[in-house]
Structure formats: C-alpha cells, structure tokens
Coordinates of C-alpha atoms in Angstrom, one line a residue:
X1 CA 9.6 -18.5 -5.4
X2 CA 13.0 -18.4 -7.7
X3 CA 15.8 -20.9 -6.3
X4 CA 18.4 -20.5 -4.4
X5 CA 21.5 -20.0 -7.1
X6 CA 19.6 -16.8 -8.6
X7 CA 19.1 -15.6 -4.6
X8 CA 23.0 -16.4 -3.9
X9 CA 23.8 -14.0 -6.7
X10 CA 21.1 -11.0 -5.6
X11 CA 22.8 -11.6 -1.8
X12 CA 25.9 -10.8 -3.5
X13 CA 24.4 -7.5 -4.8
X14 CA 22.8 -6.5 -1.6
X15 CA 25.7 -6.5 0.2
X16 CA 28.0 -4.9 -2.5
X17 CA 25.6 -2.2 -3.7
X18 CA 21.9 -2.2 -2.1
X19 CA 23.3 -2.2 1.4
X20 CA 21.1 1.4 2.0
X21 CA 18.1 1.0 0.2
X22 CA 17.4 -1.6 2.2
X23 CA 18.6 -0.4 5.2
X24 CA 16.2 2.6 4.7
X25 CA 13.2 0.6 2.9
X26 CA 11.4 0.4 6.5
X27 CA 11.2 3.8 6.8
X28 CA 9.8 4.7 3.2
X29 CA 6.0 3.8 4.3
X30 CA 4.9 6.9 6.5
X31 CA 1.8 7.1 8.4
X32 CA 0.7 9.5 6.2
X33 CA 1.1 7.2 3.3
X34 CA -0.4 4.4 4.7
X35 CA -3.4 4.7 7.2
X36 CA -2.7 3.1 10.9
X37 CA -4.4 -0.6 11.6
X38 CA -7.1 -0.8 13.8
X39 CA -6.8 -4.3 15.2
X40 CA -8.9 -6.5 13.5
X41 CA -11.8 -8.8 14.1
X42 CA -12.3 -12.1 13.9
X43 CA -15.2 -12.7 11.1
X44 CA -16.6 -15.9 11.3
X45 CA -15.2 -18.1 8.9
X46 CA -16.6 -21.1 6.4
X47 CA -15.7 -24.8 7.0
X48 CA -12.4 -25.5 5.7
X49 CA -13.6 -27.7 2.5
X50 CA -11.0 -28.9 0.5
X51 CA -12.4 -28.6 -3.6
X52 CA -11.3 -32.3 -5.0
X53 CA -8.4 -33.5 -5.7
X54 CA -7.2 -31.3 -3.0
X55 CA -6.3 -33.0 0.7
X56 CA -7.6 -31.6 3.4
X57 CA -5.1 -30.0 5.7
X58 CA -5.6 -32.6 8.4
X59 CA -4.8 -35.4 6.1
X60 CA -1.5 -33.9 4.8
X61 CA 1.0 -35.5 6.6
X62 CA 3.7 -33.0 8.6
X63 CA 0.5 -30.1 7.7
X64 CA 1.1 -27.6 10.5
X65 CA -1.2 -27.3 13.2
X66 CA -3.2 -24.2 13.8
X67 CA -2.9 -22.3 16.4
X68 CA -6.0 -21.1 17.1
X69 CA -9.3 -22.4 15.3
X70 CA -9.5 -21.0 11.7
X71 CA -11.3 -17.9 12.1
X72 CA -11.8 -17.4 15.4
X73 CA -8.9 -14.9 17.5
X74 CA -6.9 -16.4 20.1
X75 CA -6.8 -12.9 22.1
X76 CA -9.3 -10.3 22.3
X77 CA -9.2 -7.4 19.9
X78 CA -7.5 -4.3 21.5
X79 CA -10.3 -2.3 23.2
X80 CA -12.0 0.5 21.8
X81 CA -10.1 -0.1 18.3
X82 CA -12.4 0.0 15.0
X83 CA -12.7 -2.8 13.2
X84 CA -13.3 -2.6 10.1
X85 CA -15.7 -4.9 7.9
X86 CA -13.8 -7.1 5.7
X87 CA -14.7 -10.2 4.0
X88 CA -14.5 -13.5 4.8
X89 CA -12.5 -15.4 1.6
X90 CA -14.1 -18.8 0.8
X91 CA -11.3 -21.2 1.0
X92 CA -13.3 -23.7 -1.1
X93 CA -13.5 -20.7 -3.7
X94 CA -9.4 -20.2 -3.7
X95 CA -9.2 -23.8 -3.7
X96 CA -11.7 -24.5 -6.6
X97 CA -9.2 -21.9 -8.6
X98 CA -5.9 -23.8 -7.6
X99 CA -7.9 -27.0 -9.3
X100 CA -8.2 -25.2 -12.5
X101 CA -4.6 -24.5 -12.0
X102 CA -3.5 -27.7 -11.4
X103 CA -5.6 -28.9 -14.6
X104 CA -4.5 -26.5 -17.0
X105 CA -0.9 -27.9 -16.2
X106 CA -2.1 -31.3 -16.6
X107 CA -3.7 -30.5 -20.3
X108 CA -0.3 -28.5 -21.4
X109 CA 2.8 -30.9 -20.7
X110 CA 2.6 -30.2 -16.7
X111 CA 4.1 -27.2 -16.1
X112 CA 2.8 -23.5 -16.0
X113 CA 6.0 -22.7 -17.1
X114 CA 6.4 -18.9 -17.8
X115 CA 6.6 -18.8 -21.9
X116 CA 4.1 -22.1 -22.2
X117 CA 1.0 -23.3 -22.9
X118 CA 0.5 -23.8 -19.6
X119 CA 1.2 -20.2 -18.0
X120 CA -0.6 -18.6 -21.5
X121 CA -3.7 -20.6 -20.5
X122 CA -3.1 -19.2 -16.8
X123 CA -3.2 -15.8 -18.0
X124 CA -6.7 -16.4 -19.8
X125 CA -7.9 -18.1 -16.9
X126 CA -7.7 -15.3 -14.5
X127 CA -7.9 -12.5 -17.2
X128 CA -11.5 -13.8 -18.1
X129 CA -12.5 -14.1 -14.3
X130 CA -11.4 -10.0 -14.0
X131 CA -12.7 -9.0 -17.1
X132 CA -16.1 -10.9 -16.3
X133 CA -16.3 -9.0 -12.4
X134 CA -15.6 -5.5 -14.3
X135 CA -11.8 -5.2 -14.1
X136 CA -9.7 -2.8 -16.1
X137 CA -7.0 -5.9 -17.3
X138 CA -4.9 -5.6 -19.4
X139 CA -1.8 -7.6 -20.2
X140 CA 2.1 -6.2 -20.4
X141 CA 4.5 -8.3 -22.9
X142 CA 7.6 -9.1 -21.0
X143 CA 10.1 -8.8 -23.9
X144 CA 13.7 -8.6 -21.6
X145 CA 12.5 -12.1 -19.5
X146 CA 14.0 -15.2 -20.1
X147 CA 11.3 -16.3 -21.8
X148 CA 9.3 -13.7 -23.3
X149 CA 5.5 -13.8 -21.9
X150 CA 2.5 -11.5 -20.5
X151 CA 2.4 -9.7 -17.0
X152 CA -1.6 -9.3 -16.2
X153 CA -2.4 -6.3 -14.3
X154 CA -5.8 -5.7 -13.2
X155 CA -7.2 -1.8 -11.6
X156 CA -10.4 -1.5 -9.5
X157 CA -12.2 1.6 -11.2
X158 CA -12.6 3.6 -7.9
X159 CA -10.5 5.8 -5.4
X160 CA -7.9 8.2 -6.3
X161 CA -5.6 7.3 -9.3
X162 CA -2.4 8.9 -7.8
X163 CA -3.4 7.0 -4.4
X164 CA -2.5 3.4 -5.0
X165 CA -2.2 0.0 -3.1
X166 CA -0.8 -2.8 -5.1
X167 CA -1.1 -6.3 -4.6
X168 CA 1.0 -9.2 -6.9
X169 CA 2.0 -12.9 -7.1
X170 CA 3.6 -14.7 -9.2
X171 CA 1.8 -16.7 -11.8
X172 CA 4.9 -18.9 -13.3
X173 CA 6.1 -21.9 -11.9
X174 CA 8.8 -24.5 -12.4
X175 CA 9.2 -26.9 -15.2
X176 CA 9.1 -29.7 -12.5
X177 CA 5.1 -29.5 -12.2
X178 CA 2.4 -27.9 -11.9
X179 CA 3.4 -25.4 -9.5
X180 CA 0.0 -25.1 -6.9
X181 CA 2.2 -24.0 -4.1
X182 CA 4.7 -22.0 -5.7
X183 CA 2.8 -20.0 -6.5
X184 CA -0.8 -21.1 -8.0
X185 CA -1.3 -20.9 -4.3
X186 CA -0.9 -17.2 -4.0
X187 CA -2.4 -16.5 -7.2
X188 CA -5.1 -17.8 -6.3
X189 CA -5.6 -15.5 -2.9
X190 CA -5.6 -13.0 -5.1
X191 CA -7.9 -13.6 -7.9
X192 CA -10.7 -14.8 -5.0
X193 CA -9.8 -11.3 -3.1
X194 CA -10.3 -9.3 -6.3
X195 CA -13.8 -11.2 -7.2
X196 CA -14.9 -10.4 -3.8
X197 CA -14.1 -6.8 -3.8
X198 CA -15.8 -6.5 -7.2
X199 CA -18.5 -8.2 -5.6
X200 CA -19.3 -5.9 -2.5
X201 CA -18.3 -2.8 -4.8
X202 CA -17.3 -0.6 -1.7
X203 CA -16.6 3.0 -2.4
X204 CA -12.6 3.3 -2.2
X205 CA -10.2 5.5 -1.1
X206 CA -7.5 4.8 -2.5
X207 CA -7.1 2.7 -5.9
X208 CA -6.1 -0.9 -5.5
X209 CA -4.3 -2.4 -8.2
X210 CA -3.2 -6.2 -8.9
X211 CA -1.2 -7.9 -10.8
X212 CA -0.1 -11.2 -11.8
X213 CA 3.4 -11.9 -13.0
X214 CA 5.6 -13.7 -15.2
X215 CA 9.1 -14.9 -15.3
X216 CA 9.5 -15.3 -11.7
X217 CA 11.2 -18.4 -11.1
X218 CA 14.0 -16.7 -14.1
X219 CA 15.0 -14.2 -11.7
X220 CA 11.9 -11.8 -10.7
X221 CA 12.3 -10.5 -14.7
X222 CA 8.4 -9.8 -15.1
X223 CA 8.4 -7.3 -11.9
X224 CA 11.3 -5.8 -12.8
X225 CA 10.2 -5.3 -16.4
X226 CA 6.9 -3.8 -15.0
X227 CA 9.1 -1.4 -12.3
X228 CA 11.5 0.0 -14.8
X229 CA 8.8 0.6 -17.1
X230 CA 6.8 3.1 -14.6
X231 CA 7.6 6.5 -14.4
X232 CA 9.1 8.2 -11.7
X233 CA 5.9 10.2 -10.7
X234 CA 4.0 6.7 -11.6
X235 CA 6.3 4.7 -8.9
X236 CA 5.7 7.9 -7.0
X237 CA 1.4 6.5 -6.5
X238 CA 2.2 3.3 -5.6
X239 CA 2.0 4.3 -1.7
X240 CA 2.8 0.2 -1.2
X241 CA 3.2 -3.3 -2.8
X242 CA 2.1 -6.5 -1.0
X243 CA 3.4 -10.1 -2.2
X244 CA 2.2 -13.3 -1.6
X245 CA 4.4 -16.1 -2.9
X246 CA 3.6 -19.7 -1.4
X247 CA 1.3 -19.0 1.0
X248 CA -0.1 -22.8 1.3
X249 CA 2.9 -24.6 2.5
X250 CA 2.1 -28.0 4.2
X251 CA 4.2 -27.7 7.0
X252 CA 3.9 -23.9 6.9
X253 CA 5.6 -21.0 9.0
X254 CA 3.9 -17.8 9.3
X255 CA 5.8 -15.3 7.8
X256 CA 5.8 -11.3 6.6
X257 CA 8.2 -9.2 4.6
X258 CA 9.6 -6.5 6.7
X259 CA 7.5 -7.4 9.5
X260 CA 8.4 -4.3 11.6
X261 CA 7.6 -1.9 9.1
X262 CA 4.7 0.2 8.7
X263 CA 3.6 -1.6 5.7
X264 CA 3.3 -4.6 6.9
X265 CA 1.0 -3.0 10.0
X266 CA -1.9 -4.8 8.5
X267 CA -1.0 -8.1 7.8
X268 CA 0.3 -8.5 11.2
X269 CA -2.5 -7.2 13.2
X270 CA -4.5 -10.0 11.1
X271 CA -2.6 -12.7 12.1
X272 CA -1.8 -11.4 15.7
X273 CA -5.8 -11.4 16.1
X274 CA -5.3 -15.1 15.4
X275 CA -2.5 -15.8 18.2
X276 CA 0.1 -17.0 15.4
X277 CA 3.0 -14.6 16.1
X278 CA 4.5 -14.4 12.5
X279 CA 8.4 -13.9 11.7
X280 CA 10.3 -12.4 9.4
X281 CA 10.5 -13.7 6.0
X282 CA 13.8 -14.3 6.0
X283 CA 14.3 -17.1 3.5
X284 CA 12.3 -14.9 0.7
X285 CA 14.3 -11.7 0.9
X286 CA 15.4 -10.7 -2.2
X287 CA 13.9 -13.9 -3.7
X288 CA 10.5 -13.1 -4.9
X289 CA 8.7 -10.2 -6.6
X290 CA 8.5 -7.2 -3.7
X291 CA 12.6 -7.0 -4.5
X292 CA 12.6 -5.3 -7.8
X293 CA 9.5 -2.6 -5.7
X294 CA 12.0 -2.1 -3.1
X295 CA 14.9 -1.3 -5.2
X296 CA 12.8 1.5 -6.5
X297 CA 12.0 2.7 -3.0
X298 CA 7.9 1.7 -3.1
X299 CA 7.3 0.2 0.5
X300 CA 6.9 -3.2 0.3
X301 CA 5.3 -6.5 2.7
X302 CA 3.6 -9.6 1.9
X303 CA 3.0 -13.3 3.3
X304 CA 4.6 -16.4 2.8
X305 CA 4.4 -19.8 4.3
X306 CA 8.0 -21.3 4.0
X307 CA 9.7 -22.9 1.3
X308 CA 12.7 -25.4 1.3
X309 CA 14.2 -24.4 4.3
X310 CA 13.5 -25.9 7.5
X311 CA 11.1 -25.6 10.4
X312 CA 12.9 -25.0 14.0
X313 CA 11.9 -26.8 16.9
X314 CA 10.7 -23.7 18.5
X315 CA 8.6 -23.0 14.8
X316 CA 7.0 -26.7 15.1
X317 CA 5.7 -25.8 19.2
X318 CA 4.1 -22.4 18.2
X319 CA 2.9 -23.4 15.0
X320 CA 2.3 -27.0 14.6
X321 CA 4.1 -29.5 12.0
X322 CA 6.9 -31.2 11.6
X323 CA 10.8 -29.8 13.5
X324 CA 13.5 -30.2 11.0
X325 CA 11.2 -30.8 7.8
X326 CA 11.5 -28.6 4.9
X327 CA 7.9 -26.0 5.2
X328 CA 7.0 -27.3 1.5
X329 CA 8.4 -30.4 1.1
X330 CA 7.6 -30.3 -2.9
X331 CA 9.0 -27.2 -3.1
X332 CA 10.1 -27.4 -7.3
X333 CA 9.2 -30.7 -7.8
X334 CA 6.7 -32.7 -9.6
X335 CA 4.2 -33.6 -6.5
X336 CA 3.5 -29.8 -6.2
X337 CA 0.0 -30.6 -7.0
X338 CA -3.4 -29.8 -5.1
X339 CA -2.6 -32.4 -2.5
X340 CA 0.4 -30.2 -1.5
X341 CA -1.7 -27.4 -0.1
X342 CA -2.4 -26.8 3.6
X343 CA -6.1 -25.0 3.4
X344 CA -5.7 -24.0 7.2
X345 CA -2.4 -21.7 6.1
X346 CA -3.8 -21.0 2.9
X347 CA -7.4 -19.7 4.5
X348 CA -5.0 -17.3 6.8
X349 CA -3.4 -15.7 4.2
X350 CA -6.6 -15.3 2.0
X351 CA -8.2 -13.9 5.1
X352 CA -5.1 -11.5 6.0
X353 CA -5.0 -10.4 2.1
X354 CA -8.6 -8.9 2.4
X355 CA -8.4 -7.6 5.9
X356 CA -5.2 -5.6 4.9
X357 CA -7.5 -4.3 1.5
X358 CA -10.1 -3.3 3.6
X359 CA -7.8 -1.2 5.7
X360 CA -5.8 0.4 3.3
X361 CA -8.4 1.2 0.5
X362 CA -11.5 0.3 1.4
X363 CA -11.4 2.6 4.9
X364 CA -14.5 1.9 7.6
X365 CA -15.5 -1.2 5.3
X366 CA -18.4 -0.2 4.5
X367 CA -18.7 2.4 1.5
X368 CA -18.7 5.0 4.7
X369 CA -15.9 7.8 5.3
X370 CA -12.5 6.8 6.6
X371 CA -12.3 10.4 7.8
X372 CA -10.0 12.6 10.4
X373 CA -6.7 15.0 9.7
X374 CA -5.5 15.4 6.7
X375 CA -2.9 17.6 7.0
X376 CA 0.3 16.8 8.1
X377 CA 2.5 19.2 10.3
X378 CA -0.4 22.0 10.5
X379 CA 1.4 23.4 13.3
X380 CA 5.1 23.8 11.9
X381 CA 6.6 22.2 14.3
X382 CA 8.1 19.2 12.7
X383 CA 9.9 21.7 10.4
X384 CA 9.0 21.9 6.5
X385 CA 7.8 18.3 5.5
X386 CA 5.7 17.7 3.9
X387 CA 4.9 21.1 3.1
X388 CA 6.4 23.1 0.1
X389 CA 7.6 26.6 0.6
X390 CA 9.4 29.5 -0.6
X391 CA 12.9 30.0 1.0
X392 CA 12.4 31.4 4.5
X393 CA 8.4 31.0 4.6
X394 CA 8.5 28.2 7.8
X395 CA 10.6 30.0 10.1
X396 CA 11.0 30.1 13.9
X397 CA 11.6 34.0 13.4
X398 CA 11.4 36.7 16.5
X399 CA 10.1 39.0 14.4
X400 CA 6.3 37.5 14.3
X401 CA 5.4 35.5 17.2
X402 CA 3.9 32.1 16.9
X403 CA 0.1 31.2 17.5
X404 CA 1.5 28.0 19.3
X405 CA 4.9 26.5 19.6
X406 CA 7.7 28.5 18.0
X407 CA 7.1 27.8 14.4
X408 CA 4.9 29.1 11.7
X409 CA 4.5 29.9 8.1
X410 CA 5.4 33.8 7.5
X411 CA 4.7 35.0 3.9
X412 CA 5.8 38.4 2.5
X413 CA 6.5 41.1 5.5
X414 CA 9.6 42.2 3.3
X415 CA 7.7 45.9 2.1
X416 CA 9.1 45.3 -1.9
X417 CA 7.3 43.3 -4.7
X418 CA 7.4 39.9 -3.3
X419 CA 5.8 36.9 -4.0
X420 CA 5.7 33.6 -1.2
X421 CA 4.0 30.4 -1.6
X422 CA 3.2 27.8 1.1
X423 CA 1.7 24.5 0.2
X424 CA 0.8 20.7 1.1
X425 CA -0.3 18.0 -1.1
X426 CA -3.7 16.2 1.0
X427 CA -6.4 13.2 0.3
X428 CA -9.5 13.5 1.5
X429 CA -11.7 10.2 1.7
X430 CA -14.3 9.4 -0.2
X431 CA -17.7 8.9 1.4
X432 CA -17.4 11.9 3.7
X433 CA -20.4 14.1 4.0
X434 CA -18.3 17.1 5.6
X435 CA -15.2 18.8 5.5
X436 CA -13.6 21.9 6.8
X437 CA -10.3 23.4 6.3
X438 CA -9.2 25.7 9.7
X439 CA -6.0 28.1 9.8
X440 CA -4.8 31.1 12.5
X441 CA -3.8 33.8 11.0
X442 CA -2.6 37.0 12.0
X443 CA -2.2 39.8 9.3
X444 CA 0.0 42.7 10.4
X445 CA 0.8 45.8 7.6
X446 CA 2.4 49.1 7.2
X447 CA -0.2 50.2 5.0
X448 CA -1.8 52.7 5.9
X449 CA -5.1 53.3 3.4
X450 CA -8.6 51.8 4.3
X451 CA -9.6 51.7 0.8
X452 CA -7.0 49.8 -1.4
X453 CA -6.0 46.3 -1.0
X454 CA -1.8 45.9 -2.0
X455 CA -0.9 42.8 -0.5
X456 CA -2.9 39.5 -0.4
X457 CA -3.3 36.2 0.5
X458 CA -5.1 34.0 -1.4
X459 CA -6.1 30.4 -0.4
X460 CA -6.9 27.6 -2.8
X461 CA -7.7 23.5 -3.2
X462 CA -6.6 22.5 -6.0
X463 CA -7.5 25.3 -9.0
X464 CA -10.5 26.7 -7.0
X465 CA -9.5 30.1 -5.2
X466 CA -11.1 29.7 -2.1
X467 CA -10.8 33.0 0.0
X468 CA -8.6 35.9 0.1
X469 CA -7.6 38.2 2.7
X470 CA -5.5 41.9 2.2
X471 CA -4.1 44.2 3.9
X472 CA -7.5 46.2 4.6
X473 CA -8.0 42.8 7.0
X474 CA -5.2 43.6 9.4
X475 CA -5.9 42.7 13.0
X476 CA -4.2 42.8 16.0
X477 CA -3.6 38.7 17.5
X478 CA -4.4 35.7 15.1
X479 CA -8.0 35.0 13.8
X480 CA -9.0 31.6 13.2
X481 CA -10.2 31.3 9.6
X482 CA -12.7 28.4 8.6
X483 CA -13.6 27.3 5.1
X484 CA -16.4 24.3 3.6
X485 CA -14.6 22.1 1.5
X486 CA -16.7 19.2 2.1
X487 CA -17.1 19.2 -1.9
X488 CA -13.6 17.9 -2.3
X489 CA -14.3 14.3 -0.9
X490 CA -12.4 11.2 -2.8
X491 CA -10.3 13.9 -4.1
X492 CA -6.4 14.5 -4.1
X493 CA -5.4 17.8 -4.3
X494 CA -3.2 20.6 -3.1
X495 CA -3.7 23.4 -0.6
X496 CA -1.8 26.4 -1.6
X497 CA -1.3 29.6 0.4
X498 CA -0.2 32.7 -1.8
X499 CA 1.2 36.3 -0.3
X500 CA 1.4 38.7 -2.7
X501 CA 3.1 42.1 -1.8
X502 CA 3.3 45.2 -3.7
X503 CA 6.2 47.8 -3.9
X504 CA 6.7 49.2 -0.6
X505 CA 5.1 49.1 3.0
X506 CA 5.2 45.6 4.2
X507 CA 1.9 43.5 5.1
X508 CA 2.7 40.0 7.1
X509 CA 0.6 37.2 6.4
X510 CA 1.7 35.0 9.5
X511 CA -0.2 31.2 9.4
X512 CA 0.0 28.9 12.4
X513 CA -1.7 25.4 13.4
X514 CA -3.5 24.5 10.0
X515 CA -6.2 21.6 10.4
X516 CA -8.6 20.1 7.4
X517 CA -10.6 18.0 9.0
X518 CA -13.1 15.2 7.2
X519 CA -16.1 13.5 8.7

C-alpha cells in the first residue's frame, strides 16, 4: 500500500472533484452484472504450516487471534443456499511463494522496488509459474510511472471474453525491505489462486483475468497506466475488479473495499461463514490499486488486513491482537520480512479470494451450469433498462393492452413503412445442456389478405434468425411463443426483435413477459 503523503493529496481530489463517482461507485455493480452469493461453506482446511523462515502466526507477538478455527464456520450456512465447490488454498503453498519473495529481495540489494532487480526478478518469478500452468501472460511496459517497469497480466483461456472478472495486487514494494506484507503477501494469494484454477480446469462463465502491478507504492501509476490504456467498450467487460493489498498483517483487521456493495457480496459471505464480521476498509480508500478502476466506473472490492493505523479496543475483542498497536507494525520498514506474516489472516484471504472466483466465474463449482433467467426486465415493467428500443416501442399505451402489468413492448401498429427494433444484450452459462427462450405475443392487423405476408416480425440470437411471424399469424389474445436455444450456451449475445411494416394497413406486433431460461 502507497503512504500516506501521496493518500493526503488523492483525499484532496476526492473531495474537490470525485465527490460523485464515488458516491455512485456502489451502485455500478448490478445483479445482473455480478451473480448473487450463495452463502458459502466451510471446506476443510490444511494445518496452518508456516514454509521456513516464516513464523508461525502463534509465535508472532501481537498476531491476532482468530475467531473461529481456521476453516471451520462459526455459524451455520444459511439454509437451503448452494454452495458452491471452491478450493481450499494451501497456506504452505502461498507461504512457500512469499519465501521466494523474500529471497529474491535478499539477492538484489533488499528491495522489490518497482524499477529494480528485485521487482524485474518478481515479474519472472510469477510470469514463469503462469506461463508453466497454461496462462495467456503477457507483460505491459509502464512508461508514465515513476520508475518505468512491467505490469504482468495473466487471462484464463475460458468463458466469455466480453464477460470479465478481474483480480490484481500490487507486486512493488518499498525501498525499506523486502516488502512480504506490503504486498508480496497479496501477490502471493493470487499467484497460488491462479495455479489452482489452472489446476482443476473448471469450465467458466465468465473470463477471469489477473494482474500483477507495478509502481504502486509511487502513487498507483501502473493501474492507472493499465486503466487509461483500455478502451471504453474494453473497461466496459470488466464486470468487476478485486484487490488485495496486505492481506497478512500481524495484528490484522478484517477488512473489505466497499463492503456494502454488491461487489463485495462474495468476499463477505466468506468471511461472515467464518464469524469474523469484517469493516470497511477505510484506511485503504483511495490508497491502493482498485482507485484508478473506480475512477473509471468498473465496480470495485478487495481484502486487506490493516496497515499503520491502529487497532480499536473493540477491533482487538472481536478479532484478537493487540488494542492501540499499529495492524502491521513493519508496515515500510526493513523487518517486513517472512516473519512479519500472520498465516491465520493470510489463509482467510487466500481462502476468500477463491471462494469469491468460484462464485463469480466458475458458477456451481463444478464445470456444471450456473443456470436460471437471463433476461432482465422480460416483463416491461421496470421501464426500458436494459433493453434497447426504438422511440415509443416500451410503452404503457391504451391502445394495446398488456399481457400482465401495464407495460409491454409494441412494435409497428402505425399502417406506413415503419421499421421498430427491440433488443437486450444476455449471457448464457456455459455447461448448460438446455435452454429456451419464451415470449407472449399478440399480433393484431388491418390486413386483410390470407395469402401475402406485409408486416413481420422476426426474432434473432445474435446473427441467427430464429423465427418469424406476419401478418397472416394474427390472432385474437396473446400466444406464448417458445424457441430451443440450448445451442447458445457459454455464449454472449443479443436478442433482437424486428417489426417490419409495409405501406399502409397497420399490423401490431405487441410482446409481453419475455423469459430465456437456462438449465
């Protein structure tokens, strides 16, 4: 995590000009966007080994005590939720990495500096591991940081490419040392979450992307060089970034970015499962790489464990540790070393990393289908969003009634050469064996020939016309239409409703309560 003089300065900023953004950020994840938590179980977890020269948590002095054992939930899961099968993360594995860490900084002048030896060799370390479990890696050159080095972003080769969930930490640390807290410690999370999804290979529904960054403790420059070089439609996937920047503080708090927000759903009911009743980050806002996300309106959330500020009295009875003790008391200096890691924190965040994955991309957790309704607002109720319409399409009109509610879509009807579209942008999971999209619709003309279709409506997924319906189909009441699309699975694509009216005599194409459900 940067210091507090560069955080002083963004403050400033916040108040003067980003005053709305983040007002607003909590509202940019919506359900559709990000799928709701189950509450989560509570897998059985490894003994908490610590990988030499690394002190076990128990022997670090003012290292917080858990609140419930490691693992194991200190309240029953919510009944009848669906937990889903994520992986238990060896702490000895995250720990073995925070040795290689720590001895890369010892064989290049003691730092992982961002700009040295010591962060270059980083970057090899963890781009070999990627590379090696089948990773798309490549690095990003950081030319506007302060001192000019390599992000490292790693892709997943599965799910959806415009569907994505990101995950980052910051690779840099301070001059001071070796930097195994800040932030080898969250770095490390990360690379042993990656391995293990590369591992199990489950099949993905959405893409999950991670990244490693530089320049951090400068000011958050190699996020914000990464940010500003997406394009808008490319910022547009991201459907949320997670942080994790010193997530293995010795007398550690449990905290989340924007803990209320629907991004941060997951890695709350993780830790809830556990009894630990996180807080807001507060002492990170603004302060570590989620900021420069935020600014650009991606949803953002992440864990931390606590920094140089202070544990309350009332942190130090729910949590364990020491009251009125910095949470990493070698935050920036030279004894932020292996020793300076408190494995029970660290296993909780490792363990919340992969259970928020497994929600968010992975779906049941077992290569199976994630399935349900995909489309939003079928019924037209809500008013247009998310659906895309020509000007007076969605109406709450007299002059066609309704199937349900008051609201439907209503193309053509206006008996001169008119052309209306209607149309929502849906995923539908991979692994599903079925889907099927459903529609009312009530068709009502002035026509008056049996033979010659005018007017039409034509339905189609993506590029593939699907079915079409005229004025020869005119029927009094709605008719529910049904169609297979069970072929589209893992697939984002858009449903698109076309009317299409000739010169004179008006046909109605009147559509109400639209479902496409996947199993």
């Amino acid at each position: 995590m940067r210091g507090r003089t560069l955080s002083a300065r963004i403050a400033l900023v916040v108040c003067t000009g980003m005053t709305l953004t983040l007002a607003t950020q909590s509202l940019a994840a919506s359900p559709s966007a990000l799928p709701a938590v189950a509450a989560p179980p509570a897998p059985p977890d490894v003994a908490v080994a610590a990988a030499a020269p690394a002190a076990p948590a128990a022997a670090a002095p003012g290292a917080a005590a858990p609140a419930a054992p490691v693992g194991q939930a200190a309240a029953p899961v919510a009944p009848g939720a669906v937990a889903l099968a994520a992986p238990d993360i060896s702490i000895a594995n995250v720990q073995a990495h925070l040795t290689q860490f720590n001895s890369i900084a010892s064989s290049n002048g003691g730092n992982r500096r961002a700009g040295s030896a010591g962060y270059t060799a980083s970057v090899t370390y963890v781009k070999t591991r990627l590379q090696s479990a089948g990773y798309t890696v490549t690095e990003q050159r950081c030319t506007s940081c302060t001192y000019p080095s390599n992000n490292l972003i790693a892709e997943w080769p599965g799910g959806p490419a415009d569907q994505v969930v990101m995950f980052g930490a910051h690779l840099d640390g301070v001059s001071a040392g070796p930097g195994i807290n800040d932030n080898a410690s969250g770095s490390a999370a990360l690379l042993e979450n990656a391995l293990v999804l590369a591992a199990q290979d489950p099949t993905m529904t959405k893409r999950v992307r991670f990244a490693w960054w530089t320049d951090e403790e400068q000011g958050l420059n190699g996020s914000r060089f990464y940010v500003n070089s997406l394009s808008a439609t490319q910022r547009g996937y991201i459907k949320g970034y997670y942080n994790f920047d010193m997530v293995g503080s010795t007398n550690g708090g449990y905290f989340i970015n924007r803990l209320s927000s629907t991004t941060a759903a997951p890695l709350k009911a993780y830790w809830d499962s556990l009894g630990l009743r996180p807080e807001e980050n507060v002492e990170g806002q603004g302060r570590s790489d989620d900021y420069p996300f935020q600014q650009a309106g991606i949803p953002t959330s992440g864990y931390a464990a606590g920094a140089s500020a202070r544990k309350t009295s009332a942190q130090a009875t729910k949590w364990g540790g020491t009251a009125n003790a910095a949470y990493d008391p070698c935050y920036h200096r030279s004894c932020d070393t292996t020793a300076n890691i408190s494995s029970t924190v660290l296993n909780r965040a490792a363990d919340g990393i992969a259970y928020a994955l497994w929600q968010l991309a992975v779906g049941d957790g077992t290569g199976g289908c994630s399935g349900g309704q995909v489309v939003t607002n079928g019924g037209f109720e809500g008013g247009s969003s998310p659906w895309t319409a020509s000007s007076g399409v969605i109406t709450n009109s007299s002059g066609q009634p309704a199937r349900t509610g008051t609201w439907k879509a209503w193309l053509d009807g206006r008996g001169r050469t008119t052309t209306h579209t209607l149309a929502q942008t849906v995923t539908l999971p991979a692994g599903c064996t079925a889907a099927t999209l459903a529609f009312w619709l009530h068709i009502d003309t002035a026509e008056t020939t049996r033979t010659t279709a005018y007017d039409r409506l034509t339905v189609r997924l993506g590029t593939t016309t699907l079915a079409s319906w005229s004025n020869l189909d005119a029927a009094a009441g709605y008719l529910q239409r049904t169609l297979d699309v069970g072929g589209y699975a893992g697939q984002t694509v858009t449903l698109t409703f076309t009317g299409t009216e000739d010169s004179s005599l008006q046909t109605s194409f009147v559509v109400d309560d639209v479902t496409l459900q996947v199993d």
